[in-house]
Coordinates of C-alpha atoms in Angstrom, one line a residue:
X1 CA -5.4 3.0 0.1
X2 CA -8.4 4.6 1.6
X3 CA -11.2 1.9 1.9
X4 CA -9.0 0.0 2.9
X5 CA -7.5 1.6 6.2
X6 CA -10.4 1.5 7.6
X7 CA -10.4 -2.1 8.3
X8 CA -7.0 -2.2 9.6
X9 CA -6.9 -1.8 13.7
X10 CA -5.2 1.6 14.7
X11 CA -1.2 1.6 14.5
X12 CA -0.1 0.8 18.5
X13 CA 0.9 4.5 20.1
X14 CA 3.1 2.5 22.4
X15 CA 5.5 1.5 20.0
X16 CA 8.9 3.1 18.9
X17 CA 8.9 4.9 15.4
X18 CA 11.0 6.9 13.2
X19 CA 9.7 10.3 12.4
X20 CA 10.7 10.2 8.6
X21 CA 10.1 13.2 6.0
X22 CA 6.7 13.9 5.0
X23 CA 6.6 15.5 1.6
X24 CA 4.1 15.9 -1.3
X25 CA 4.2 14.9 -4.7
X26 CA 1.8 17.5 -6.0
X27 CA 4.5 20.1 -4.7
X28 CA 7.4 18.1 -6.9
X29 CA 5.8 17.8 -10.0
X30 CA 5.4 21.8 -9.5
X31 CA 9.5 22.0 -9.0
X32 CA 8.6 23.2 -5.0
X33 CA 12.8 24.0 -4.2
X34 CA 11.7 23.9 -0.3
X35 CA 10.1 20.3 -1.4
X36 CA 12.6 19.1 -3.4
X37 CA 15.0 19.8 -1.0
X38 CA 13.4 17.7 1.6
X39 CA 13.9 14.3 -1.0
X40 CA 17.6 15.2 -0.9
X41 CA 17.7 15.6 3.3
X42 CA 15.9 12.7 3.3
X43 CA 18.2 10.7 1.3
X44 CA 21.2 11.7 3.2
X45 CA 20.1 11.4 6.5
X46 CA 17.2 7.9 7.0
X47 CA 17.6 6.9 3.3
X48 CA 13.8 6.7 3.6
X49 CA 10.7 9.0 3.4
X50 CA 6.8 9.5 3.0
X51 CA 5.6 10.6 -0.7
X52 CA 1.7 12.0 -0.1
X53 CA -0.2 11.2 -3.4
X54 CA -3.5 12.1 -2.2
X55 CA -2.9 15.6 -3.3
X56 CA -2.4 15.3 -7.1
X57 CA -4.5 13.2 -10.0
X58 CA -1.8 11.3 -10.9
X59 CA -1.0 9.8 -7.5
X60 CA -4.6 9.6 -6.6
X61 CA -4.9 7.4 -9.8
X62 CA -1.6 5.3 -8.3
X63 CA -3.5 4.7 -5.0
X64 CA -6.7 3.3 -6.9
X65 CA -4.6 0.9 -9.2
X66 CA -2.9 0.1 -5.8
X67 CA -5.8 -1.5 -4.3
X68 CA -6.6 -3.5 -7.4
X69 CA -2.6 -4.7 -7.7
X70 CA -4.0 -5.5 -3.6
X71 CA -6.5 -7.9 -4.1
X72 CA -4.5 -9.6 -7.4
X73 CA -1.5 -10.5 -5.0
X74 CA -3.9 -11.7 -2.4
X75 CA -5.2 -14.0 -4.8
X76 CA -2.0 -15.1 -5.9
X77 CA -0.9 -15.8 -2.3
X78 CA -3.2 -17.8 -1.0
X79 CA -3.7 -20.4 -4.2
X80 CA -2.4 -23.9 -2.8
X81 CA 1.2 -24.0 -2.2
X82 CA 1.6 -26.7 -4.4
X83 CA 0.8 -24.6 -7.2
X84 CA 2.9 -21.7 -5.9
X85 CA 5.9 -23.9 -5.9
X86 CA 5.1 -24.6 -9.5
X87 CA 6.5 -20.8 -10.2
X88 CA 9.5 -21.5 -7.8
X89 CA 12.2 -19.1 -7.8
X90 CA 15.6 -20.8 -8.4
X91 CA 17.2 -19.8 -5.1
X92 CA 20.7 -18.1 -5.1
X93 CA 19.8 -17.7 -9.3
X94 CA 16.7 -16.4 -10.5
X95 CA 15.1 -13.1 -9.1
X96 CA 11.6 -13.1 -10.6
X97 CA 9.3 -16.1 -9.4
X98 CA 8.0 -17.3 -6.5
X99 CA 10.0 -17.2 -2.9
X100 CA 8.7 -19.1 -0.2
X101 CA 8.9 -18.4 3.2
X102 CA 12.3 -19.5 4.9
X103 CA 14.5 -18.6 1.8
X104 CA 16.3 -15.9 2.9
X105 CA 19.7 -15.4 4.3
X106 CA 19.4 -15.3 8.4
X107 CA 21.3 -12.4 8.7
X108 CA 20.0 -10.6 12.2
X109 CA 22.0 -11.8 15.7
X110 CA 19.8 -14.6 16.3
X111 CA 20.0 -16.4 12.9
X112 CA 16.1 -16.4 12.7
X113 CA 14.2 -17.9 9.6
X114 CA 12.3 -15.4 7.6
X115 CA 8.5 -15.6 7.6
X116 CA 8.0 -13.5 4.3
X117 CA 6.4 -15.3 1.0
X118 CA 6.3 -13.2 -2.1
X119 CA 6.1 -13.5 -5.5
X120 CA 8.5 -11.1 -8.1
X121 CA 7.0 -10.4 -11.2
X122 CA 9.5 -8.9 -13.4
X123 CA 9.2 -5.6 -15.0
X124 CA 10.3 -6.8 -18.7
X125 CA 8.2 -9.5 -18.5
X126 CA 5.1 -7.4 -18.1
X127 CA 6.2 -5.1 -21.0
X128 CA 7.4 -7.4 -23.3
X129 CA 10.7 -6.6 -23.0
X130 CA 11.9 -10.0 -22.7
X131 CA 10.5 -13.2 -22.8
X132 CA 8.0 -14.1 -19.6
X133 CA 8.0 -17.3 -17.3
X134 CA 5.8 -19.0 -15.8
X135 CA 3.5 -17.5 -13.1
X136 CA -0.3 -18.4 -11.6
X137 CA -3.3 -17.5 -13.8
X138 CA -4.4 -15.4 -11.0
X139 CA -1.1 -12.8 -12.1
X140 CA -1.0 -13.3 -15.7
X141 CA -4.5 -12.8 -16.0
X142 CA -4.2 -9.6 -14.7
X143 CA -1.1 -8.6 -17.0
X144 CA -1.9 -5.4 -18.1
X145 CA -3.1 -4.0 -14.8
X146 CA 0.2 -5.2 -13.2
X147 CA 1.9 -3.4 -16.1
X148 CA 0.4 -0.4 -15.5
X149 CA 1.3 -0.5 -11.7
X150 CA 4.8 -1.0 -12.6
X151 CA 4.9 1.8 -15.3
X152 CA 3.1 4.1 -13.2
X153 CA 5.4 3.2 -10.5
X154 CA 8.7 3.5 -12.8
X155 CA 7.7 6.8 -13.7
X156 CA 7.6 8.1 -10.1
X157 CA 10.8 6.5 -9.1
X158 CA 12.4 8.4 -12.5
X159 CA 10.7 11.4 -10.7
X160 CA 12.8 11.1 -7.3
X161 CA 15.9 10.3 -9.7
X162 CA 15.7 13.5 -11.6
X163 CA 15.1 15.6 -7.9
X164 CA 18.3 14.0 -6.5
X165 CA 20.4 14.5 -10.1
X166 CA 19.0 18.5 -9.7
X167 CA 19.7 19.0 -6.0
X168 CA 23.3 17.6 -6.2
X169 CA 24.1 19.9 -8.9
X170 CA 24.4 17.2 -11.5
X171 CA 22.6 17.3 -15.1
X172 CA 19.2 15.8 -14.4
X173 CA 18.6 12.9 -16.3
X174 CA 22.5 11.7 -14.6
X175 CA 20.6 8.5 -12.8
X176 CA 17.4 8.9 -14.5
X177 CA 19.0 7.6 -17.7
X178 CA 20.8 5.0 -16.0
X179 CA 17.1 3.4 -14.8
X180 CA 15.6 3.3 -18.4
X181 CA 12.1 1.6 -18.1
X182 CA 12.9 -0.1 -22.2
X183 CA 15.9 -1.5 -21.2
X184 CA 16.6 -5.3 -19.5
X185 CA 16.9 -4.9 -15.8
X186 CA 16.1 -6.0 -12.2
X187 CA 12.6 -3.9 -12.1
X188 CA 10.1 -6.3 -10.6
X189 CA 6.8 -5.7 -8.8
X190 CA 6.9 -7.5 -5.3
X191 CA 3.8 -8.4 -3.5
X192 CA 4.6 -10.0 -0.5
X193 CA 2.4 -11.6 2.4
X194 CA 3.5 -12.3 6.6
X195 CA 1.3 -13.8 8.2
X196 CA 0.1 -13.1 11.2
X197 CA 0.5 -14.5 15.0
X198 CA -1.4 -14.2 18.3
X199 CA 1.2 -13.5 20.2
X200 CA 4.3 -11.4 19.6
X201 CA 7.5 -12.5 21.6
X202 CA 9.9 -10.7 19.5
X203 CA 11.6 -14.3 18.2
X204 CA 9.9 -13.8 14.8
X205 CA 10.7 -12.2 11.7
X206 CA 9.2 -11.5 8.1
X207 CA 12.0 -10.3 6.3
X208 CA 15.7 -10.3 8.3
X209 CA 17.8 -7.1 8.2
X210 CA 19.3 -5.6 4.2
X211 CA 19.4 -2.7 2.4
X212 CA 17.8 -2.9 -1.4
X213 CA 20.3 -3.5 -4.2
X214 CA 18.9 -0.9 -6.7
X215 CA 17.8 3.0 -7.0
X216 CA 14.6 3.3 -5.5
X217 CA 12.1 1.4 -4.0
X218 CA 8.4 2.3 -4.0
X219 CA 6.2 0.6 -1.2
X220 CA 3.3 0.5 -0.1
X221 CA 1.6 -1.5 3.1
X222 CA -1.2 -0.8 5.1
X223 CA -0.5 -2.8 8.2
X224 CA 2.8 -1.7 9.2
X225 CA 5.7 -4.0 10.1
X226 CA 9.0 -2.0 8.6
X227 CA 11.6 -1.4 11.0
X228 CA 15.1 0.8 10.4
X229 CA 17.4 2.0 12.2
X230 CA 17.3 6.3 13.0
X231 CA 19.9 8.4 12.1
X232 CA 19.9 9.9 15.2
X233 CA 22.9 9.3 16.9
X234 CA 21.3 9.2 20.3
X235 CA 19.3 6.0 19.1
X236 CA 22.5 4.2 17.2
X237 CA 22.2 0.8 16.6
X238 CA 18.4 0.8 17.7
X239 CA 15.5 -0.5 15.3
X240 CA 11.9 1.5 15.0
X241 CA 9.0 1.2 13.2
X242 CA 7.9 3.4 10.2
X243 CA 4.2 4.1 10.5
X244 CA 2.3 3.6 7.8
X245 CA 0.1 6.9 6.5
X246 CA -2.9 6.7 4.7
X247 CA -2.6 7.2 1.4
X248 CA 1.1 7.7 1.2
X249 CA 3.7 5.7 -0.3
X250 CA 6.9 5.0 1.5
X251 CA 9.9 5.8 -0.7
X252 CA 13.7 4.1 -0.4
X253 CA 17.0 4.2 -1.9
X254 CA 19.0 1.0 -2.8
X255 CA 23.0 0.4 -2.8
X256 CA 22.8 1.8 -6.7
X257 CA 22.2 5.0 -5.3
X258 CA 25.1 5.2 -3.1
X259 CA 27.4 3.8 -5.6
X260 CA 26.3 6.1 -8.1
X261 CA 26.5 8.9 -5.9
X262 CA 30.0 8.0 -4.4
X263 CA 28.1 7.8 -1.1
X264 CA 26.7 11.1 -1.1
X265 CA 23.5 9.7 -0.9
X266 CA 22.4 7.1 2.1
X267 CA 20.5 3.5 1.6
X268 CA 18.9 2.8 4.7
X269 CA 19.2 -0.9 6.8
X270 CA 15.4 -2.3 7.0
X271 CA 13.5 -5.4 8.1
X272 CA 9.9 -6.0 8.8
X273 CA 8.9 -8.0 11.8
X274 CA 5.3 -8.9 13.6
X275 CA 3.5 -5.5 15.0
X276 CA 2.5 -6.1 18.8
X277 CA -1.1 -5.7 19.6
X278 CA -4.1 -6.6 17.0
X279 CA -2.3 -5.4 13.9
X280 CA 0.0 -8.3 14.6
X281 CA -2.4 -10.6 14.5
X282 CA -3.2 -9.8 10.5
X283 CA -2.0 -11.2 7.2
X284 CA 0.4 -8.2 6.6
X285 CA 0.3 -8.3 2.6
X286 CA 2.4 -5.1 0.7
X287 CA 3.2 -4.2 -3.1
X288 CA 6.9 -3.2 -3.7
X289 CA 8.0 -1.6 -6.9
X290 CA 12.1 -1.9 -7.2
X291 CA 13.6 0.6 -9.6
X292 CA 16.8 -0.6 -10.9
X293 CA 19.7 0.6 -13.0
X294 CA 19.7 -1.4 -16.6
X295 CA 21.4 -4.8 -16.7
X296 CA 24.4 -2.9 -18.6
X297 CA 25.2 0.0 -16.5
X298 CA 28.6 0.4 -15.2
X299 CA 28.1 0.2 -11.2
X300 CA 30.5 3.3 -10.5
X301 CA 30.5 6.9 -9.5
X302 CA 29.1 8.7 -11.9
X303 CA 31.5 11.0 -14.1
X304 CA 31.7 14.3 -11.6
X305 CA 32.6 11.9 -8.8
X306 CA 34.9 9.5 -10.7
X307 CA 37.8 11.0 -9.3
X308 CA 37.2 10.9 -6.1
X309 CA 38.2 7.8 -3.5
X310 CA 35.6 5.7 -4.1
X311 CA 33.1 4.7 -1.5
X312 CA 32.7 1.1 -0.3
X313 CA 29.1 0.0 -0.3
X314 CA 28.4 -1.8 2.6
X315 CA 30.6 -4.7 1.9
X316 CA 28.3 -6.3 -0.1
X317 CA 30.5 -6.5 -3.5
X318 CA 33.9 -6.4 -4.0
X319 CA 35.7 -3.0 -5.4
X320 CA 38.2 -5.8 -7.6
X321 CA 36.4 -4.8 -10.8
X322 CA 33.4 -2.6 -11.6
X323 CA 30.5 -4.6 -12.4
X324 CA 27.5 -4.0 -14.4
X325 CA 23.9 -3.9 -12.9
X326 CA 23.2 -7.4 -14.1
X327 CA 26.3 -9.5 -12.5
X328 CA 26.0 -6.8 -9.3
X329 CA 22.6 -8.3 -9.2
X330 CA 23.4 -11.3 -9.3
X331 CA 26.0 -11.3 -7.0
X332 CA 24.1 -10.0 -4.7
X333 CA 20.7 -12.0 -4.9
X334 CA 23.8 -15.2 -4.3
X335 CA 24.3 -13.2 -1.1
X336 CA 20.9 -12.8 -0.1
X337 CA 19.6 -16.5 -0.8
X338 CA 20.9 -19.2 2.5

């Protein structure tokens, strides 16, 4: 992400933001308690944080491949949309595909239409876990890069998994195991493109109001654009942008991760929407990695918390049955699509 930046107009100082956690990944992989520590305040209190990879080989590597994962889903977007269409997306039914912009479910007060195109290319179909559809040449010619991306990316979600598992006491592989890269699941790498305006009048909106159905979400955007909500109860209810850091990826937990945790553990409300100033007026492209439990994992408490009242996710699913991964997927991509 460094050549990059500099291209990108400086982030507005005008604008309200959310001072989320900072913390390195270097200081993880060395089993820093102080660091460590930080994921789990994090994850209780915005549900969101900053992961520096600039100080450690590994992530270094990440942000390189990053770049070139970059410039394949910029090709990808902007091939006719005619051809885009060809990969469609079966709305309400199939996760992995192309989603135009519009698709979404209107969800914030003024029942806006997203602006937000993206394309999901699914973890098992870059590893061969299952069999692939269709997407453009410009993404399937670049299948093992964007397999790489998405193991590389796995493997540092697995990482936060194991830090959350060990700072709430529990054996540390408890949701790790339950996110196993081999096994048939949700896992997709999202690269997504808004495009941008001249004006910003606060009427528009790339991606209306959720929080993420899985475990963890790795993103990484350059332009800025994410809103969420603070924690801070002296700014209830109000909506701030998260700025984005050179070099650093910007780390989330899903639904699964409340569920899992019996609500122990906080996924945070988000939307993107147009930046004011000249950052607004760029393409705002960003690569998501979605860690998700496996298709066949129970979506309860795990066995410490099991007999405890159990904790009602947002609404978003009924508590009549527990459901595996796959049909609370489902269900909820049903609830996501207009």
């Amino acid at each position: 992400m460094g050549s990059l930046d500099n291209t990108i107009p400086p982030f507005p100082d005008d604008v309200p933001t959310v001072p989320i956690a900072r913390i390195s990944y270097s200081k993880l992989k060395c089993s820093d308690e102080n660091e460590m520590n930080k994921v789990l305040k994090a994850s209780q209190s915005d549900g969101f944080f900053y992961l520096d990879l600039t100080d450690d080989p590994a992530g270094q590597s990440l942000l390189n491949d990053t770049e070139d994962v970059l410039a394949i889903s910029k090709r990808a977007l902007n091939i006719p949309l005619n051809q885009k269409m060809e990969c469609l997306a079966e709305r309400g039914k199939q996760m992995f595909g192309y989603k135009p912009a519009g698709a979404v479910k209107q969800t914030d007060k003024d029942a806006r239409p997203d602006t937000t195109e993206f394309f999901n290319v699914s973890k098992d179909h870059l590893l061969g876990n299952s069999e692939s559809r269709n997407y453009p040449a410009e993404i399937t010619n670049q299948w093992t890069k964007l397999g790489k991306f998405a193991e590389n990316s796995h493997s540092l979600g697995l990482m936060i998994l194991r830090i959350l598992a060990q700072q709430l006491d529990l054996p540390s592989d408890e949701f790790a195991r339950r996110n196993n890269i081999s096994s048939i699941s949700g896992d997709h790498i999202r690269m997504t493109k808004m495009p941008g305006c001249d004006s910003v009048d606060g009427k528009r909106i790339g991606l209306a109001s959720h929080t993420d159905f899985g475990s963890i979400t790795v993103l990484f955007n350059w332009v800025g654009g994410l809103q969420i909500q603070p924690h801070d109860p002296a700014r209830q209810g109000e909506w701030a942008f998260v700025k984005p850091l050179p070099g650093h990826a910007i780390i989330n937990l899903g639904d699964a991760m409340v569920k899992f945790s019996n609500g122990r553990l906080k996924s945070g409300k988000h939307r993107v929407v147009p930046l004011p100033g000249p950052s607004g007026q760029l393409d705002r492209y960003s690569l998501v990695y979605f860690v998700r439990p496996a298709d066949d994992v129970l979506m309860e408490p795990v066995e410490q918390y099991k007999d405890e009242p159990v904790v009602t996710v947002g609404g978003k699913v009924g508590e009549e049955k527990v459901y595996t991964a796959g049909e609370w997927l489902s269900r909820r991509l049903k609830q996501m699509s207009k």
